[in-house]
Amino acid sequence: MDCNDTVTAEVCKEDDVGDGELCEVMVAGYPVLLVRNKMEFSALGSRCPHYGAPLSKGVLRGHRLRCPWHGSCFDIKTGDIEEYPSLDCLPCFKVTVEDGKVFVTAKKKDLESSRRVKDMSKRCLLNRNTMLLLGGGVAALTCAETLRQEGFTGRIIMVTKEKHPPYDKSKLSKAVSVDFQKQKVRFMDGSSQKYNQLLIATGGHFIYNHEPYLDSLSLSPSFLKVPGADLQNVCHLQTPEDSSKVLELASGKNLVIVGASFVGMEAAAFLSDKAAAVSVVEKHEFPFQKMLGPQVGGVVLKMLQNKGVKFYMKKELHELKGKDGKVTEAILASGEKLPADVVVVGIGASPSSAFLKGTSIARDSSGAILVDLHMQTNIPNVFAAGDVVSFPVALLNGDHASIHHQQVAEAHGSIAAFNMLKKQKELHTVPFFWTTMLGRSIHYAGYGKGYTDTVLKGSLEQQKFLIFYLKDNFVTAAASLNCDPTVSLIAEVLHLGKHISKEEAE
């Protein structure tokens, strides 16, 4: 059968599928997702294009289907993305019902792939408008894709200091300067670029799949400020090369990780069976304490302790010592000494916005650029997106916050694109995050900063639980381990603007 050939197959009886039900059926040997909503059938690709999650295990609310793993959302009528992190859409197939039998018709090439890329307009040389995107992370990527998907035919220039796809140039550095009045950006090599619309996305996440637990960051890391911090083999995870370097250096050696952040914990988990010894130094009592709290942090601590990772909690690094210019030892403020052939720093990050110092663009005390729900800054024709911004968060009643999640950065980039094209569109997203360690994923939806209470369902000891984070007696976030797709369901409830009380959570 040719890849363009069309096949029609009977997949089930009409009465076999109830209203609101998701089921996986086979068409010409390929799995297809069959959905029945308000008694009407739809057929789509069966796997989420992001990481291949089975969508038959997802959450359906109206025409909106949410992935059970990472929260991507799709319209079941069109297959189009409604919520990231997936960058691709789902293929849709024709469904007919005859004599109580359900048939699906599809082309073989569409059945072979569970992903579909939206049509994009092409560059037209007659369109002299320039969209300048500063940054090469996912916020800039989704902005560029959305611009083309929405019909923009002018010039799109993506500028970044990174050398990896999808990047266009390698110019961006702290020497960049922006003249908002002249609508011009000047680069360190003396060249400059005028723009009609500018997107600043210099702090977006850089997602790199060389190793599953060593995702790198392109926002400015918080550097160590202790004696010996400039020794060789003291590493910050910023680029794919950094990840590869740490893996190479740590194999069979003594690794010390400073900071029990998500990056630090994922690195500890991945390297636990590769390094000779892994030690984590953290000033708080538990990993992820500020975001996930002591209960979840305690579970993660025990998981990694069982893999031989040693934790030095409520401790601080005092000094790094070395020999021949290379780090050999980490000395804690308590006086304890840890052998250290490699040190990985995971103590947080700050917005990459230093190049804007002295300009009129509004920033908060951390340096994050202030934007509204259109991703518009206080400067005309200048937008910002991703980790570099502070934006109004619905779950905080519109108060501003910086949220460093891939899915949020992607949503920012897309919304910015609509508004750069003067197509008014406001941000409406529920933050969705996950972290994977030792083959297990903790899923998190919402924004629980400043939570005052929690409700726990399940068992922390058995590592199967759901935890609600509450503020003023209402749920603002939830996290789970081995309870899919519960967090996706809660994300959909929050997306609808509904409040979950403590009594309902219990």
Coordinates of C-alpha atoms in Angstrom, one line a residue:
M1 CA 0.0 0.0 0.0
D2 CA 1.4 3.4 -1.0
C3 CA 1.8 6.0 1.8
N4 CA -0.8 8.2 0.1
D5 CA -3.3 5.4 -0.1
T6 CA -6.5 5.7 1.9
V7 CA -7.8 3.0 4.0
T8 CA -11.2 2.6 5.7
A9 CA -11.7 0.2 8.6
E10 CA -14.5 -0.8 10.9
V11 CA -13.2 -0.1 14.4
C12 CA -16.2 -0.9 16.8
K13 CA -19.9 -0.9 17.3
E14 CA -21.5 2.5 18.0
D15 CA -22.8 1.3 21.3
D16 CA -19.4 0.1 22.4
V17 CA -18.2 3.6 23.2
G18 CA -20.0 5.7 25.8
D19 CA -20.3 9.5 25.8
G20 CA -17.1 11.2 27.0
E21 CA -15.1 8.0 26.6
L22 CA -11.6 7.7 25.1
C23 CA -10.5 4.4 23.5
E24 CA -7.7 3.2 21.3
V25 CA -8.7 1.3 18.2
M26 CA -6.7 -0.2 15.3
V27 CA -6.8 1.0 11.7
A28 CA -4.7 -1.0 9.2
G29 CA -2.5 -2.1 12.1
Y30 CA -2.0 1.4 13.5
P31 CA -3.4 2.7 16.8
V32 CA -6.0 5.5 16.6
L33 CA -7.7 7.4 19.4
L34 CA -11.5 7.3 19.1
V35 CA -13.4 9.9 21.1
R36 CA -17.1 10.2 21.7
N37 CA -18.2 13.6 22.9
K38 CA -21.9 14.6 23.1
M39 CA -22.6 11.5 21.1
E40 CA -20.4 12.7 18.2
F41 CA -17.3 10.7 17.2
S42 CA -13.8 12.0 16.5
A43 CA -10.6 10.1 15.6
L44 CA -7.1 11.4 16.1
G45 CA -3.5 10.3 16.6
S46 CA -3.3 8.1 19.6
R47 CA 0.0 9.3 21.1
C48 CA 1.0 12.8 22.4
P49 CA 3.6 14.2 20.0
H50 CA 5.6 15.5 22.9
Y51 CA 6.8 12.3 24.6
G52 CA 4.4 9.6 23.2
A53 CA 2.0 9.4 26.1
P54 CA -1.1 7.3 25.4
L55 CA -3.9 9.8 25.0
S56 CA -6.6 7.2 25.8
K57 CA -5.4 7.7 29.4
G58 CA -5.9 11.5 29.1
V59 CA -8.5 13.9 30.4
L60 CA -11.4 15.1 28.2
R61 CA -13.3 18.2 29.0
G62 CA -15.7 19.3 26.2
H63 CA -13.7 19.5 23.0
R64 CA -10.4 19.7 24.9
L65 CA -8.2 16.7 25.5
R66 CA -5.3 16.9 27.9
C67 CA -2.2 14.6 27.9
P68 CA -1.9 12.5 31.1
W69 CA 1.9 13.0 31.4
H70 CA 2.9 16.6 30.7
G71 CA -0.4 18.5 30.2
S72 CA -0.4 19.2 26.4
C73 CA -3.9 20.0 25.2
F74 CA -5.6 19.4 21.9
D75 CA -8.9 20.2 20.2
I76 CA -10.5 16.8 19.4
K77 CA -12.3 18.3 16.4
T78 CA -9.2 19.7 14.7
G79 CA -6.2 18.1 16.5
D80 CA -4.7 21.6 17.0
I81 CA -2.6 22.4 20.0
E82 CA -4.4 24.3 22.7
E83 CA -1.8 24.1 25.4
Y84 CA 1.9 23.3 25.3
P85 CA 4.5 21.7 25.8
S86 CA 3.9 19.7 22.7
L87 CA 5.0 21.7 19.6
D88 CA 3.1 19.6 17.1
C89 CA -0.6 18.9 16.5
L90 CA -2.5 15.6 16.2
P91 CA -3.6 14.2 12.9
C92 CA -7.4 13.9 12.5
F93 CA -9.3 11.1 10.6
K94 CA -12.7 10.9 9.1
V95 CA -15.3 9.0 11.1
T96 CA -18.6 7.6 9.7
V97 CA -21.3 5.6 11.4
E98 CA -23.4 3.2 9.3
D99 CA -25.9 0.6 10.6
G100 CA -24.5 1.0 14.1
K101 CA -20.9 0.4 13.0
V102 CA -18.1 3.0 13.4
F103 CA -15.7 3.4 10.5
V104 CA -12.4 5.4 10.4
T105 CA -10.9 6.6 7.1
A106 CA -7.3 7.7 6.9
K107 CA -4.2 8.0 4.7
K108 CA -1.5 5.5 5.6
K109 CA 1.1 8.3 6.0
D110 CA -1.1 10.0 8.6
L111 CA -1.5 6.8 10.5
E112 CA 2.2 6.2 10.6
S113 CA 2.8 9.4 12.6
S114 CA 1.0 10.7 15.7
R115 CA 2.0 14.2 14.9
R116 CA 0.9 16.9 12.5
V117 CA 2.7 20.2 11.8
K118 CA 0.4 23.2 11.2
D119 CA 0.6 24.9 7.8
M120 CA 3.0 27.9 7.7
S121 CA 3.2 30.9 5.4
K122 CA 6.4 31.5 3.5
R123 CA 8.7 34.4 3.4
C124 CA 7.7 37.1 0.9
L125 CA 10.4 39.6 -0.1
L126 CA 7.8 42.3 -0.7
N127 CA 7.0 42.3 3.1
R128 CA 9.7 44.5 4.6
N129 CA 8.5 44.1 8.2
T130 CA 11.1 42.6 10.6
M131 CA 10.3 40.6 13.8
L132 CA 13.5 40.4 15.9
L133 CA 13.6 37.7 18.5
L134 CA 16.3 37.9 21.1
G135 CA 16.9 34.4 22.5
G136 CA 16.9 30.9 21.1
G137 CA 14.8 29.0 23.7
V138 CA 11.3 27.6 23.4
A139 CA 9.7 31.0 23.9
A140 CA 11.4 32.4 20.8
L141 CA 10.8 29.1 18.9
T142 CA 7.0 29.1 19.6
C143 CA 6.8 32.8 18.7
A144 CA 8.5 32.2 15.4
E145 CA 6.3 29.2 14.6
T146 CA 3.1 31.1 15.6
L147 CA 4.0 34.1 13.5
R148 CA 4.3 31.9 10.4
Q149 CA 1.2 29.9 11.3
E150 CA -0.8 33.1 11.6
G151 CA 0.3 34.3 8.1
F152 CA 3.2 36.6 8.7
T153 CA 5.4 36.7 5.6
G154 CA 8.0 39.3 6.7
R155 CA 11.4 38.7 8.0
I156 CA 11.9 36.8 11.3
I157 CA 15.4 37.0 12.8
M158 CA 16.3 34.9 15.8
V159 CA 19.4 36.0 17.7
T160 CA 21.2 34.0 20.4
K161 CA 24.5 33.3 21.9
E162 CA 23.9 29.5 21.5
K163 CA 25.1 27.6 18.5
H164 CA 22.4 24.9 18.4
P165 CA 19.2 24.7 16.4
P166 CA 16.7 26.3 16.0
Y167 CA 19.1 29.3 16.2
D168 CA 19.9 31.7 13.4
K169 CA 22.9 33.7 14.6
S170 CA 25.5 33.6 17.3
K171 CA 25.7 37.2 18.5
L172 CA 23.8 37.7 21.6
S173 CA 25.9 38.5 24.7
K174 CA 25.9 40.9 27.6
A175 CA 27.3 43.5 25.2
V176 CA 24.0 43.8 23.4
S177 CA 22.4 47.2 23.6
V178 CA 18.8 48.2 22.6
D179 CA 17.8 51.6 21.4
F180 CA 14.0 51.5 21.9
Q181 CA 13.4 54.9 20.4
K182 CA 15.2 54.1 17.2
Q183 CA 13.9 50.5 17.3
K184 CA 17.4 49.1 16.8
V185 CA 19.5 46.4 18.5
R186 CA 23.3 46.7 18.4
F187 CA 25.5 43.6 18.9
M188 CA 29.0 43.2 20.3
D189 CA 30.6 42.8 16.9
G190 CA 29.5 46.3 15.9
S191 CA 26.6 45.2 13.7
S192 CA 23.0 46.3 14.3
Q193 CA 19.5 45.3 13.4
K194 CA 16.4 47.4 13.1
Y195 CA 13.0 45.9 14.0
N196 CA 9.3 46.6 13.7
Q197 CA 8.5 44.4 16.6
L198 CA 10.9 43.0 19.2
L199 CA 10.6 40.0 21.4
I200 CA 13.0 39.6 24.3
A201 CA 13.2 36.0 25.3
T202 CA 16.8 35.7 26.6
G203 CA 15.9 33.6 29.6
G204 CA 13.9 30.8 28.1
H205 CA 14.6 27.1 28.9
F206 CA 16.9 25.3 26.5
I207 CA 15.6 21.8 26.1
Y208 CA 18.2 19.2 25.1
N209 CA 17.6 15.5 25.0
H210 CA 21.2 14.2 25.0
E211 CA 20.5 12.7 28.4
P212 CA 17.0 12.5 29.8
Y213 CA 17.7 13.9 33.2
L214 CA 20.2 16.6 32.3
D215 CA 18.1 19.3 30.7
S216 CA 20.1 22.5 30.5
L217 CA 19.2 26.1 31.2
S218 CA 20.0 29.2 29.1
L219 CA 19.1 31.7 31.7
S220 CA 21.8 33.2 33.8
P221 CA 22.8 30.8 36.6
S222 CA 23.5 31.9 40.1
F223 CA 27.2 31.5 40.4
L224 CA 29.1 30.4 43.5
K225 CA 30.6 33.1 45.5
V226 CA 33.1 31.1 47.6
P227 CA 36.9 30.7 47.5
G228 CA 37.9 28.2 44.8
A229 CA 34.7 28.7 42.7
D230 CA 37.0 29.4 39.7
L231 CA 38.7 26.0 39.8
Q232 CA 38.5 23.7 36.9
N233 CA 35.7 21.1 36.9
V234 CA 33.3 23.4 38.8
C235 CA 30.4 23.3 36.3
H236 CA 27.1 25.1 35.7
L237 CA 24.5 23.3 33.5
Q238 CA 23.8 25.9 30.8
T239 CA 24.5 24.2 27.5
P240 CA 24.4 20.7 26.0
E241 CA 28.2 20.8 26.1
D242 CA 28.0 21.4 29.9
S243 CA 25.8 18.3 30.3
S244 CA 28.1 16.2 28.2
K245 CA 31.1 17.5 30.1
V246 CA 29.6 16.7 33.5
L247 CA 28.7 13.2 32.4
E248 CA 32.2 12.6 31.2
L249 CA 34.0 14.1 34.2
A250 CA 31.7 12.5 36.9
S251 CA 31.9 8.9 35.6
G252 CA 33.7 6.9 38.2
K253 CA 34.6 10.1 40.2
N254 CA 33.4 12.0 43.3
L255 CA 30.6 14.4 42.5
V256 CA 29.4 17.2 44.7
I257 CA 26.2 19.0 43.8
V258 CA 25.6 22.4 45.4
G259 CA 21.9 23.0 45.7
A260 CA 18.9 20.6 45.8
S261 CA 17.2 22.3 42.9
F262 CA 15.3 20.5 40.1
V263 CA 18.5 20.6 38.0
G264 CA 20.6 19.4 40.9
M265 CA 18.3 16.6 41.8
E266 CA 17.9 15.3 38.2
A267 CA 21.6 15.4 37.8
A268 CA 22.0 13.5 41.1
A269 CA 19.5 10.8 40.0
F270 CA 21.0 10.3 36.6
L271 CA 24.6 10.1 37.8
S272 CA 23.9 8.1 41.0
D273 CA 24.9 4.8 39.2
K274 CA 27.7 6.4 37.1
A275 CA 29.8 8.5 39.6
A276 CA 31.8 6.8 42.4
A277 CA 30.0 9.0 44.9
V278 CA 27.3 11.7 44.8
S279 CA 27.0 14.2 47.5
V280 CA 24.4 17.0 47.7
V281 CA 24.8 20.2 49.8
E282 CA 21.7 22.2 50.4
K283 CA 20.9 25.0 52.9
H284 CA 17.3 23.9 53.3
E285 CA 16.0 20.8 55.1
F286 CA 14.5 19.1 52.0
P287 CA 14.9 19.2 48.2
F288 CA 12.5 21.5 46.3
Q289 CA 11.3 22.8 49.7
K290 CA 10.1 26.2 48.6
M291 CA 8.0 24.8 45.7
L292 CA 6.9 21.3 46.6
G293 CA 7.2 21.5 50.4
P294 CA 8.8 19.1 53.0
Q295 CA 6.5 16.2 52.3
V296 CA 7.3 15.7 48.6
G297 CA 10.9 16.8 49.2
G298 CA 11.2 14.1 51.8
V299 CA 10.1 11.5 49.3
V300 CA 12.7 12.6 46.8
L301 CA 15.4 12.6 49.4
K302 CA 14.6 9.0 50.4
M303 CA 14.4 7.9 46.8
L304 CA 17.9 9.2 46.1
Q305 CA 19.3 8.1 49.5
N306 CA 18.3 4.5 48.5
K307 CA 20.5 4.9 45.4
G308 CA 23.5 5.9 47.5
V309 CA 23.3 9.7 47.2
K310 CA 24.5 11.4 50.4
F311 CA 22.7 14.6 51.5
Y312 CA 24.2 17.3 53.6
M313 CA 21.0 19.3 54.4
K314 CA 20.9 22.6 56.3
K315 CA 24.5 23.0 55.4
E316 CA 26.4 25.6 53.3
L317 CA 29.5 25.4 51.1
H318 CA 32.3 27.4 52.6
E319 CA 35.2 26.8 50.2
L320 CA 36.5 24.7 47.4
K321 CA 40.1 23.5 47.4
G322 CA 42.1 22.2 44.5
K323 CA 45.4 20.9 43.2
D324 CA 47.0 21.9 39.9
G325 CA 44.1 24.2 39.2
K326 CA 41.4 21.4 39.5
V327 CA 38.9 21.1 42.3
T328 CA 39.6 18.2 44.8
E329 CA 37.7 19.0 47.9
A330 CA 34.5 20.8 49.1
I331 CA 34.6 22.3 52.6
L332 CA 31.4 23.0 54.4
A333 CA 30.7 25.8 56.8
S334 CA 30.4 23.1 59.5
G335 CA 34.0 22.0 58.8
E336 CA 33.1 18.8 57.0
K337 CA 35.2 17.9 54.1
L338 CA 33.9 16.2 51.0
P339 CA 36.1 14.7 48.2
A340 CA 35.2 16.5 45.0
D341 CA 36.6 15.7 41.5
V342 CA 33.6 17.5 40.0
V343 CA 31.3 20.1 41.4
V344 CA 27.9 20.9 39.8
V345 CA 26.2 24.2 40.8
G346 CA 22.4 24.1 41.0
I347 CA 21.5 27.0 43.2
G348 CA 18.9 28.7 41.1
A349 CA 19.0 31.2 38.2
S350 CA 18.3 34.9 37.5
P351 CA 16.8 36.6 34.4
S352 CA 19.2 37.3 31.5
S353 CA 18.4 41.0 31.4
A354 CA 21.6 42.8 32.4
F355 CA 21.9 44.2 28.9
L356 CA 18.7 46.3 29.6
K357 CA 20.2 48.1 32.5
G358 CA 19.9 51.8 32.0
T359 CA 17.0 51.6 29.6
S360 CA 13.5 52.6 30.2
I361 CA 12.0 49.1 30.2
A362 CA 10.3 48.2 33.4
R363 CA 11.8 45.4 35.5
D364 CA 11.3 44.1 39.0
S365 CA 13.9 43.9 41.8
S366 CA 15.2 40.5 40.4
G367 CA 15.7 42.0 36.9
A368 CA 12.7 40.2 35.4
I369 CA 10.9 42.2 32.7
L370 CA 7.4 43.2 33.6
V371 CA 4.7 42.3 31.0
D372 CA 1.0 42.3 30.8
L373 CA -1.3 39.4 29.7
H374 CA -0.4 40.3 26.0
M375 CA 3.3 39.8 26.9
Q376 CA 3.6 43.5 26.1
T377 CA 6.3 45.5 28.0
N378 CA 5.9 49.2 28.9
I379 CA 7.7 50.0 25.6
P380 CA 5.7 50.2 22.4
N381 CA 6.4 47.3 19.9
V382 CA 8.5 45.5 22.5
F383 CA 7.3 42.2 24.0
A384 CA 9.0 39.7 26.3
A385 CA 8.5 36.0 27.1
G386 CA 9.8 33.1 29.1
D387 CA 12.0 33.0 32.1
V388 CA 13.1 36.6 31.7
V389 CA 9.6 38.0 32.5
S390 CA 7.3 38.5 35.4
F391 CA 3.7 38.3 34.4
P392 CA 0.2 38.4 35.9
V393 CA -0.7 35.0 37.3
A394 CA -4.5 34.2 37.5
L395 CA -3.9 31.8 40.5
L396 CA -2.4 34.8 42.3
N397 CA -5.4 37.0 41.5
G398 CA -3.4 38.8 38.9
D399 CA -0.2 39.4 40.9
H400 CA 3.0 39.2 39.0
A401 CA 5.4 36.3 39.3
S402 CA 8.2 34.6 37.3
I403 CA 7.6 31.0 36.5
H404 CA 10.5 29.0 35.0
H405 CA 8.6 26.1 33.3
Q406 CA 9.0 25.1 29.7
Q407 CA 5.3 25.0 29.1
V408 CA 4.8 28.5 30.4
A409 CA 7.6 29.8 28.2
E410 CA 6.1 28.2 25.1
A411 CA 2.7 29.7 25.9
H412 CA 4.3 33.1 26.4
G413 CA 6.0 32.9 22.9
S414 CA 2.8 32.0 21.2
I415 CA 0.7 34.8 22.9
A416 CA 3.5 37.3 22.1
A417 CA 3.3 36.4 18.4
F418 CA -0.5 37.0 18.2
N419 CA -0.1 40.4 19.8
M420 CA 3.0 41.3 17.7
L421 CA 0.6 40.8 14.7
K422 CA -2.0 43.0 16.4
K423 CA -4.3 40.0 16.9
Q424 CA -5.3 40.7 20.5
K425 CA -5.0 37.6 22.6
E426 CA -4.5 37.3 26.4
L427 CA -2.5 34.6 28.2
H428 CA -4.7 31.9 29.7
T429 CA -2.7 29.0 30.9
V430 CA -2.3 26.8 34.0
P431 CA 1.4 26.3 34.7
F432 CA 2.3 22.6 34.3
F433 CA 5.7 21.1 35.3
W434 CA 7.3 17.7 35.7
T435 CA 10.6 16.4 37.0
T436 CA 11.8 12.9 36.3
M437 CA 14.2 10.9 38.5
L438 CA 15.0 7.2 38.5
G439 CA 12.3 6.5 36.0
R440 CA 9.6 8.2 38.1
S441 CA 7.9 11.5 37.3
I442 CA 6.5 14.1 39.7
H443 CA 3.8 16.1 38.0
Y444 CA 2.8 19.6 39.2
A445 CA 0.1 22.0 38.0
G446 CA -0.8 25.5 39.2
Y447 CA 1.2 27.9 41.2
G448 CA 1.5 27.2 44.9
K449 CA 3.9 30.0 46.0
G450 CA 2.9 31.2 49.5
Y451 CA 0.7 28.2 50.2
T452 CA -0.4 27.9 53.8
D453 CA -1.9 24.4 53.9
T454 CA -1.8 21.1 52.2
V455 CA -4.1 18.1 51.7
L456 CA -2.5 14.7 51.1
K457 CA -4.2 11.8 49.4
G458 CA -2.5 8.4 49.1
S459 CA 0.8 7.4 50.7
L460 CA 4.2 9.1 50.8
E461 CA 5.8 5.9 52.0
Q462 CA 4.5 3.9 49.1
Q463 CA 5.5 6.7 46.7
K464 CA 1.9 7.0 45.3
F465 CA 0.3 10.2 46.3
L466 CA -1.6 13.4 45.3
I467 CA -1.0 16.6 47.3
F468 CA -3.0 19.8 47.1
Y469 CA -1.5 23.2 48.0
L470 CA -3.9 25.7 49.4
K471 CA -4.0 29.4 50.1
D472 CA -6.9 31.1 51.7
N473 CA -8.7 27.7 51.9
F474 CA -8.6 27.2 48.1
V475 CA -6.3 25.0 45.9
T476 CA -3.7 26.9 44.0
A477 CA -1.6 23.9 42.9
A478 CA -1.3 20.1 43.0
A479 CA 1.5 17.6 42.7
S480 CA 1.4 13.8 42.3
L481 CA 3.6 10.7 41.9
N482 CA 2.2 7.6 40.3
C483 CA -1.3 9.0 40.1
D484 CA -1.7 9.9 36.5
P485 CA -3.8 11.6 35.1
T486 CA -5.0 13.3 38.3
V487 CA -2.9 16.4 38.0
S488 CA -4.0 16.8 34.4
L489 CA -7.6 16.7 35.6
I490 CA -6.9 19.3 38.3
A491 CA -5.2 21.5 35.7
E492 CA -8.4 21.4 33.6
V493 CA -10.5 22.4 36.5
L494 CA -8.2 25.3 37.3
H495 CA -8.1 26.3 33.6
L496 CA -11.9 26.6 33.7
G497 CA -11.5 29.1 36.5
K498 CA -13.2 26.9 39.0
H499 CA -12.2 27.0 42.7
I500 CA -11.4 23.8 44.6
S501 CA -12.0 24.3 48.3
K502 CA -10.2 22.4 51.1
E503 CA -13.3 20.4 51.8
E504 CA -13.5 19.3 48.1
A505 CA -9.8 18.5 48.1
E506 CA -10.3 16.3 51.1

